Amino acid sequence: MAVRDILRMGDPRLLKVAARVTDFGSLALHDAVRDLHDTLAVAKGAGLAAPQIGIDLAVVLFGFEHIARYPDAAAVPVTVLINPVIEALDDAVSEGWEGCLSVPGLRGVVPRYERIRYRGFDLHGAPIDRVAESFHARLVQHECDHLIGRLYPTRMTDLTRFGYTQVLFPELTDVSAD
Ligand code: NI
């Protein structure tokens, strides 16, 4: 078990394009995925990308059955997604609140594609090819943005809807670290 420090906005490692995974059998990849699982479990987040724990690989972990941070979100299958590619299925864009473990304590409204197809590979190199919508689609877009050096504030279009979680959502519990 290895819980890693989560890098915070301002760290230049969060602004890089992550290296693609080329060796699915490597110890480095398996260690990265283990640390993502361990760190996300402690942080109680919806998702985490390898660059957020200082690992330069195109790997994200996301998913939950139920999550206190986003109590209205439908379950998303727990997924390790490697070398992801996302395409929008149509032009529909929806707005929703997002937070990020690298931007603790804040939330902002971010426009995202409502319906996407995402592809990539699991930890064993098997292909993943899914269609997603709503919060699931939002979460995948948010996590994969970390792999191209984008944090959600850079996707915002209305900075008047950006603020502290405890002020915006005082009813939420268990988000003290977010
Ligand atoms: Ni994030």
Coordinates of N, CA and C and ligand atoms in Angstrom, one line a residue:
M1 N 0.8 -1.2 0.0 CA 0.0 0.0 0.0 C 0.9 1.2 0.0
A2 N 0.6 2.1 -0.9 CA 1.3 3.4 -0.9 C 0.4 4.5 -1.3
V3 N 0.1 5.3 -0.2 CA -0.7 6.5 -0.4 C 0.3 7.6 -0.8
R4 N 0.1 8.2 -1.9 CA 1.0 9.3 -2.4 C 0.4 10.6 -2.1
D5 N 1.3 11.6 -2.0 CA 0.9 13.0 -2.0 C 0.3 13.4 -3.3
I6 N -0.8 14.1 -3.2 CA -1.5 14.6 -4.5 C -1.0 16.0 -4.8
L7 N -0.4 16.2 -6.0 CA 0.1 17.4 -6.4 C -1.0 18.5 -6.5
R8 N -0.7 19.7 -6.1 CA -1.7 20.7 -6.2 C -1.4 21.7 -7.3
M9 N -2.5 22.4 -7.8 CA -2.4 23.4 -8.8 C -1.3 24.3 -8.6
G10 N -0.5 24.6 -9.6 CA 0.7 25.4 -9.5 C 2.0 24.5 -9.7
D11 N 1.9 23.2 -9.5 CA 3.0 22.3 -9.7 C 3.1 22.1 -11.2
P12 N 4.3 22.4 -11.8 CA 4.4 22.3 -13.3 C 4.2 20.9 -13.8
R13 N 4.3 19.8 -12.9 CA 4.0 18.5 -13.4 C 2.6 18.2 -13.8
L14 N 1.7 19.1 -13.3 CA 0.3 19.0 -13.7 C 0.0 19.6 -15.0
L15 N 0.9 20.2 -15.6 CA 0.7 20.9 -16.9 C 1.3 20.2 -18.1
K16 N 1.8 19.0 -17.9 CA 2.5 18.3 -18.9 C 1.6 17.3 -19.6
V17 N 1.9 17.0 -20.9 CA 1.2 15.9 -21.5 C 1.9 14.6 -21.1
A18 N 1.1 13.7 -20.6 CA 1.6 12.4 -20.0 C 2.1 11.5 -21.1
A19 N 3.1 10.7 -20.7 CA 3.7 9.7 -21.6 C 2.7 8.6 -21.8
R20 N 2.6 8.1 -23.0 CA 1.8 6.9 -23.3 C 2.4 5.7 -22.7
V21 N 1.6 4.8 -22.3 CA 2.1 3.5 -21.8 C 2.4 2.6 -23.0
T22 N 3.6 2.0 -22.9 CA 4.0 1.2 -24.0 C 4.3 -0.3 -23.5
D23 N 4.4 -0.5 -22.2 CA 4.7 -1.8 -21.7 C 3.7 -2.1 -20.6
F24 N 2.7 -2.9 -21.0 CA 1.6 -3.2 -20.1 C 2.0 -4.2 -19.0
G25 N 3.2 -4.8 -19.1 CA 3.6 -5.7 -18.1 C 4.6 -5.1 -17.1
S26 N 4.9 -3.8 -17.3 CA 6.0 -3.3 -16.5 C 5.6 -3.1 -15.0
L27 N 6.6 -3.3 -14.2 CA 6.4 -3.1 -12.7 C 6.0 -1.6 -12.5
A28 N 6.5 -0.7 -13.2 CA 6.2 0.7 -13.0 C 4.7 1.0 -13.2
L29 N 4.2 0.4 -14.2 CA 2.7 0.6 -14.5 C 1.9 -0.1 -13.3
H30 N 2.2 -1.3 -12.9 CA 1.5 -1.9 -11.9 C 1.6 -1.2 -10.6
D31 N 2.8 -0.6 -10.3 CA 3.0 0.2 -9.1 C 2.1 1.5 -9.2
A32 N 2.1 2.1 -10.3 CA 1.3 3.3 -10.5 C -0.2 3.1 -10.2
V33 N -0.7 2.0 -10.8 CA -2.1 1.7 -10.6 C -2.4 1.3 -9.1
R34 N -1.5 0.6 -8.5 CA -1.7 0.3 -7.1 C -1.7 1.6 -6.3
D35 N -0.8 2.5 -6.6 CA -0.8 3.8 -5.8 C -2.0 4.7 -6.1
L36 N -2.4 4.6 -7.3 CA -3.7 5.4 -7.7 C -4.8 4.9 -6.8
H37 N -5.0 3.5 -6.8 CA -6.1 3.0 -6.0 C -5.9 3.4 -4.5
D38 N -4.8 3.2 -4.0 CA -4.6 3.5 -2.5 C -4.8 5.0 -2.2
T39 N -4.3 5.8 -3.1 CA -4.4 7.3 -2.8 C -5.9 7.7 -3.0
L40 N -6.5 7.2 -4.0 CA -7.9 7.7 -4.2 C -8.8 7.2 -3.1
A41 N -8.6 6.0 -2.6 CA -9.4 5.4 -1.5 C -9.3 6.3 -0.3
V42 N -8.1 6.8 0.0 CA -7.9 7.6 1.2 C -8.5 9.0 1.0
A43 N -8.4 9.5 -0.3 CA -8.9 10.9 -0.6 C -10.4 10.9 -0.8
K44 N -11.0 9.7 -1.0 CA -12.4 9.6 -1.2 C -12.9 10.4 -2.4
G45 N -12.1 10.4 -3.4 CA -12.4 11.1 -4.6 C -13.1 10.2 -5.6
A46 N -13.6 10.9 -6.7 CA -14.3 10.2 -7.8 C -13.3 9.7 -8.8
G47 N -12.1 10.3 -8.9 CA -11.2 9.8 -9.9 C -9.8 10.5 -9.6
L48 N -8.8 9.9 -10.2 CA -7.4 10.4 -10.0 C -6.6 10.0 -11.2
A49 N -5.7 10.9 -11.6 CA -4.9 10.6 -12.8 C -3.4 10.5 -12.3
A50 N -2.7 9.6 -13.0 CA -1.3 9.4 -12.6 C -0.5 10.6 -12.4
P51 N -0.6 11.6 -13.3 CA 0.2 12.9 -13.1 C -0.1 13.6 -11.8
Q52 N -1.3 13.4 -11.2 CA -1.6 14.0 -9.9 C -0.8 13.4 -8.8
I53 N -0.2 12.2 -8.9 CA 0.6 11.7 -7.9 C 2.1 11.6 -8.4
G54 N 2.4 12.4 -9.4 CA 3.7 12.6 -9.8 C 4.2 11.5 -10.8
I55 N 3.3 10.8 -11.4 CA 3.7 9.7 -12.3 C 3.4 10.1 -13.7
D56 N 4.4 10.1 -14.5 CA 4.3 10.6 -15.9 C 3.9 9.4 -16.8
L57 N 2.6 9.0 -16.7 CA 2.0 8.0 -17.5 C 0.6 8.3 -17.8
A58 N 0.1 7.9 -19.0 CA -1.3 8.2 -19.4 C -2.2 7.1 -18.8
V59 N -2.4 7.3 -17.5 CA -3.3 6.3 -16.7 C -4.2 7.1 -15.8
V60 N -5.5 6.8 -15.9 CA -6.5 7.4 -14.9 C -7.2 6.2 -14.3
L61 N -7.7 6.5 -13.1 CA -8.6 5.7 -12.3 C -9.8 6.5 -11.9
F62 N -11.0 5.9 -12.1 CA -12.2 6.6 -11.7 C -13.3 5.6 -11.4
G63 N -14.3 6.1 -10.8 CA -15.5 5.2 -10.5 C -15.8 5.1 -9.1
F64 N -17.1 4.7 -8.8 CA -17.6 4.6 -7.4 C -19.0 4.0 -7.5
E65 N -19.3 3.5 -6.4 CA -20.7 3.0 -6.2 C -21.6 4.2 -5.7
H66 N -21.1 4.8 -4.7 CA -21.7 6.0 -4.2 C -20.6 6.9 -3.6
I67 N -20.8 8.2 -3.7 CA -19.7 9.1 -3.3 C -20.3 10.3 -2.6
A68 N -19.7 10.6 -1.4 CA -20.3 11.7 -0.6 C -20.0 13.0 -1.3
R69 N -19.0 13.1 -2.1 CA -18.7 14.4 -2.7 C -19.7 14.8 -3.7
Y70 N -20.3 13.8 -4.4 CA -21.3 14.0 -5.4 C -22.5 13.1 -5.2
P71 N -23.3 13.5 -4.2 CA -24.3 12.5 -3.7 C -25.4 12.3 -4.8
D72 N -25.5 13.1 -5.8 CA -26.6 12.9 -6.8 C -26.1 12.1 -8.0
A73 N -24.8 11.8 -8.0 CA -24.2 11.1 -9.2 C -24.6 9.7 -9.2
A74 N -25.0 9.2 -10.4 CA -25.2 7.7 -10.5 C -23.9 7.0 -10.5
A75 N -23.9 5.7 -10.1 CA -22.7 4.9 -10.0 C -21.9 4.9 -11.3
V76 N -20.6 4.9 -11.2 CA -19.8 4.7 -12.4 C -18.9 3.5 -12.1
P77 N -18.7 2.6 -13.1 CA -17.9 1.4 -12.8 C -16.4 1.8 -12.5
V78 N -15.9 1.2 -11.5 CA -14.5 1.5 -11.2 C -13.6 1.0 -12.3
T79 N -12.8 1.9 -12.9 CA -12.1 1.6 -14.1 C -10.7 2.2 -14.1
V80 N -9.7 1.4 -14.5 CA -8.4 1.8 -14.8 C -8.4 2.0 -16.3
L81 N -8.1 3.2 -16.8 CA -8.1 3.5 -18.2 C -6.8 4.0 -18.6
I82 N -6.2 3.4 -19.6 CA -4.8 3.6 -20.0 C -4.8 4.1 -21.5
N83 N -4.0 5.1 -21.8 CA -3.9 5.7 -23.1 C -5.3 6.0 -23.7
P84 N -6.1 6.8 -23.0 CA -7.4 7.0 -23.4 C -7.5 7.9 -24.6
V85 N -8.6 7.7 -25.4 CA -9.0 8.6 -26.5 C -10.5 8.8 -26.3
I86 N -10.9 10.1 -26.3 CA -12.3 10.5 -26.1 C -12.8 11.1 -27.4
E87 N -14.0 10.8 -27.8 CA -14.7 11.5 -28.8 C -16.1 11.9 -28.4
A88 N -16.5 13.1 -28.7 CA -17.9 13.5 -28.4 C -18.8 12.8 -29.4
L89 N -20.0 12.3 -28.9 CA -20.9 11.6 -29.8 C -21.8 12.6 -30.5
D90 N -22.0 13.8 -30.0 CA -22.7 14.9 -30.7 C -22.3 16.2 -30.1
D91 N -23.0 17.3 -30.4 CA -22.5 18.6 -30.0 C -23.0 19.0 -28.6
A92 N -23.9 18.2 -28.0 CA -24.5 18.6 -26.8 C -23.5 18.8 -25.7
V93 N -23.6 19.9 -25.0 CA -22.7 20.3 -23.9 C -23.6 20.5 -22.7
S94 N -23.2 20.1 -21.5 CA -23.9 20.4 -20.3 C -23.0 21.0 -19.3
E95 N -23.6 21.7 -18.4 CA -22.8 22.4 -17.3 C -23.0 21.6 -16.0
G96 N -21.9 21.5 -15.3 CA -22.0 20.8 -14.0 C -20.9 21.2 -13.1
W97 N -21.1 21.0 -11.8 CA -20.1 21.4 -10.8 C -19.0 20.3 -10.8
E98 N -17.7 20.8 -10.7 CA -16.6 19.9 -10.6 C -15.7 20.3 -9.5
G99 N -15.1 19.4 -8.8 CA -13.9 19.7 -8.0 C -12.8 18.8 -8.4
C100 N -11.7 19.0 -7.8 CA -10.5 18.3 -8.2 C -9.6 18.1 -6.9
L101 N -9.0 17.0 -6.7 CA -8.1 16.7 -5.6 C -6.9 17.6 -5.7
S102 N -6.6 18.1 -6.9 CA -5.4 19.0 -7.1 C -5.8 20.4 -6.9
V103 N -7.1 20.7 -6.7 CA -7.5 22.1 -6.5 C -8.4 22.0 -5.2
P104 N -7.8 21.7 -4.1 CA -8.6 21.4 -2.9 C -9.5 22.5 -2.4
G105 N -10.7 22.2 -2.0 CA -11.5 23.2 -1.3 C -12.4 24.0 -2.2
L106 N -12.3 23.8 -3.5 CA -13.0 24.6 -4.5 C -13.9 23.8 -5.4
R107 N -14.9 24.4 -6.0 CA -15.7 23.9 -7.0 C -16.0 24.9 -8.1
G108 N -16.2 24.4 -9.3 CA -16.6 25.4 -10.3 C -17.5 24.7 -11.3
V109 N -18.2 25.5 -12.1 CA -19.1 24.9 -13.1 C -18.3 24.9 -14.4
V110 N -18.4 23.7 -15.0 CA -17.5 23.4 -16.2 C -18.4 22.8 -17.3
P111 N -18.4 23.4 -18.5 CA -19.1 22.8 -19.6 C -18.3 21.6 -20.1
R112 N -19.1 20.5 -20.3 CA -18.5 19.2 -20.9 C -19.4 18.6 -21.9
Y113 N -18.9 17.8 -22.8 CA -19.8 17.1 -23.7 C -20.6 16.1 -22.8
E114 N -21.9 16.1 -23.2 CA -22.9 15.3 -22.5 C -22.7 13.8 -22.8
R115 N -22.4 13.5 -24.0 CA -22.3 12.1 -24.5 C -21.0 11.8 -25.2
I116 N -20.3 10.9 -24.7 CA -19.0 10.6 -25.3 C -18.8 9.1 -25.6
R117 N -17.8 8.8 -26.4 CA -17.3 7.4 -26.5 C -15.9 7.5 -26.0
Y118 N -15.5 6.6 -25.2 CA -14.1 6.6 -24.8 C -13.5 5.2 -24.9
R119 N -12.2 5.2 -25.4 CA -11.5 4.0 -25.6 C -10.1 4.1 -25.0
G120 N -9.6 2.9 -24.7 CA -8.3 2.8 -24.1 C -8.0 1.4 -23.8
F121 N -7.2 1.1 -22.7 CA -6.9 -0.2 -22.3 C -6.9 -0.3 -20.8
D122 N -7.2 -1.6 -20.4 CA -7.1 -1.8 -19.0 C -5.7 -2.2 -18.6
L123 N -5.5 -2.5 -17.3 CA -4.2 -2.8 -16.8 C -3.5 -3.9 -17.5
H124 N -4.3 -4.9 -18.1 CA -3.7 -6.0 -18.7 C -3.6 -5.8 -20.2
G125 N -3.9 -4.6 -20.7 CA -3.8 -4.4 -22.1 C -5.0 -4.7 -22.9
A126 N -6.1 -5.1 -22.3 CA -7.3 -5.4 -23.0 C -8.0 -4.1 -23.3
P127 N -8.6 -4.1 -24.5 CA -9.3 -2.9 -24.9 C -10.5 -2.5 -24.1
I128 N -10.7 -1.3 -23.9 CA -11.9 -0.7 -23.3 C -12.6 0.2 -24.3
D129 N -13.9 0.0 -24.6 CA -14.6 0.8 -25.6 C -16.0 1.0 -25.0
R130 N -16.3 2.2 -24.5 CA -17.6 2.5 -23.9 C -18.2 3.8 -24.4
V131 N -19.5 3.8 -24.2 CA -20.3 5.0 -24.4 C -20.7 5.5 -23.0
A132 N -20.6 6.8 -22.8 CA -21.0 7.3 -21.5 C -21.7 8.6 -21.6
E133 N -22.5 8.9 -20.6 CA -23.2 10.2 -20.6 C -23.3 10.8 -19.2
S134 N -23.7 12.0 -19.1 CA -23.9 12.7 -17.9 C -22.7 12.7 -17.0
F135 N -22.8 12.4 -15.7 CA -21.7 12.5 -14.8 C -20.5 11.6 -15.1
H136 N -20.9 10.4 -15.6 CA -19.8 9.4 -16.1 C -19.0 10.1 -17.2
A137 N -19.7 10.7 -18.2 CA -18.9 11.3 -19.3 C -18.1 12.5 -18.7
R138 N -18.7 13.3 -17.8 CA -18.0 14.4 -17.2 C -16.7 14.0 -16.5
L139 N -16.9 12.9 -15.7 CA -15.7 12.4 -14.9 C -14.6 11.9 -15.8
V140 N -14.9 11.2 -16.9 CA -13.9 10.7 -17.8 C -13.2 11.9 -18.5
Q141 N -14.0 12.9 -18.9 CA -13.4 14.1 -19.5 C -12.5 14.8 -18.6
H142 N -12.9 15.0 -17.3 CA -12.1 15.6 -16.3 C -10.8 14.9 -16.1
E143 N -10.9 13.6 -15.9 CA -9.7 12.8 -15.6 C -8.7 12.8 -16.8
C144 N -9.2 12.6 -18.0 CA -8.4 12.5 -19.1 C -7.7 13.9 -19.4
D145 N -8.4 15.0 -19.0 CA -7.8 16.3 -19.2 C -6.5 16.4 -18.4
H146 N -6.4 15.7 -17.3 CA -5.1 15.7 -16.5 C -4.0 15.1 -17.3
L147 N -4.3 14.3 -18.3 CA -3.2 13.6 -19.1 C -2.7 14.6 -20.2
I148 N -3.4 15.7 -20.4 CA -2.9 16.7 -21.4 C -2.7 18.0 -20.7
G149 N -2.5 17.9 -19.4 CA -2.0 19.1 -18.6 C -3.1 20.1 -18.4
R150 N -4.4 19.7 -18.4 CA -5.5 20.7 -18.2 C -6.2 20.4 -16.9
L151 N -6.3 21.5 -16.1 CA -7.1 21.4 -14.8 C -8.4 22.1 -15.1
Y152 N -9.5 21.7 -14.4 CA -10.8 22.2 -14.8 C -11.0 23.7 -14.8
P153 N -10.3 24.5 -13.9 CA -10.5 25.9 -14.0 C -10.2 26.5 -15.4
T154 N -9.3 25.8 -16.1 CA -8.9 26.3 -17.5 C -10.0 25.9 -18.5
R155 N -11.0 25.1 -18.1 CA -12.2 24.8 -19.0 C -13.4 25.6 -18.6
M156 N -13.3 26.4 -17.6 CA -14.5 27.2 -17.1 C -14.7 28.4 -18.1
T157 N -16.0 28.7 -18.2 CA -16.4 29.9 -19.0 C -17.0 31.0 -18.2
D158 N -17.4 30.7 -16.9 CA -18.0 31.7 -16.1 C -17.4 31.6 -14.7
L159 N -16.5 32.5 -14.4 CA -15.8 32.4 -13.2 C -16.6 33.0 -12.0
T160 N -17.8 33.4 -12.3 CA -18.7 33.8 -11.1 C -19.2 32.5 -10.5
R161 N -19.1 31.4 -11.2 CA -19.6 30.2 -10.6 C -18.4 29.3 -10.2
F162 N -17.6 29.9 -9.3 CA -16.3 29.2 -8.9 C -16.2 29.7 -7.4
G163 N -16.0 28.7 -6.5 CA -15.9 29.1 -5.1 C -15.5 28.0 -4.2
Y164 N -15.6 28.3 -2.9 CA -15.2 27.3 -1.9 C -16.4 26.3 -1.7
T165 N -16.0 25.0 -1.7 CA -17.1 24.0 -1.5 C -17.9 24.2 -0.3
Q166 N -17.2 24.5 0.8 CA -18.0 24.7 2.1 C -18.9 25.9 2.0
V167 N -18.7 26.8 1.2 CA -19.6 28.0 1.1 C -20.7 27.6 0.1
L168 N -20.3 27.0 -1.0 CA -21.3 26.7 -2.1 C -22.2 25.6 -1.7
F169 N -21.7 24.6 -1.0 CA -22.4 23.4 -0.7 C -22.3 23.0 0.8
P170 N -22.8 23.9 1.7 CA -22.6 23.6 3.1 C -23.2 22.3 3.6
E171 N -24.2 21.8 2.8 CA -24.8 20.6 3.2 C -23.9 19.3 3.0
L172 N -22.9 19.5 2.2 CA -22.1 18.3 1.9 C -21.2 18.0 3.1
T173 N -21.1 16.8 3.4 CA -20.2 16.4 4.5 C -19.1 15.6 3.9
D174 N -18.0 15.3 4.6 CA -17.0 14.5 4.2 C -16.2 15.0 3.0
V175 N -16.2 16.3 2.8 CA -15.5 16.9 1.8 C -14.4 17.9 2.3
S176 N -14.0 17.7 3.5 CA -13.1 18.7 4.1 C -11.8 18.8 3.4
A177 N -11.4 17.8 2.8 CA -10.1 17.8 2.1 C -10.2 18.3 0.6
D178 N -11.4 18.5 0.2 CA -11.7 18.8 -1.2 C -11.8 20.3 -1.4
Ligands
NI1 NI -8.9 16.4 -11.1

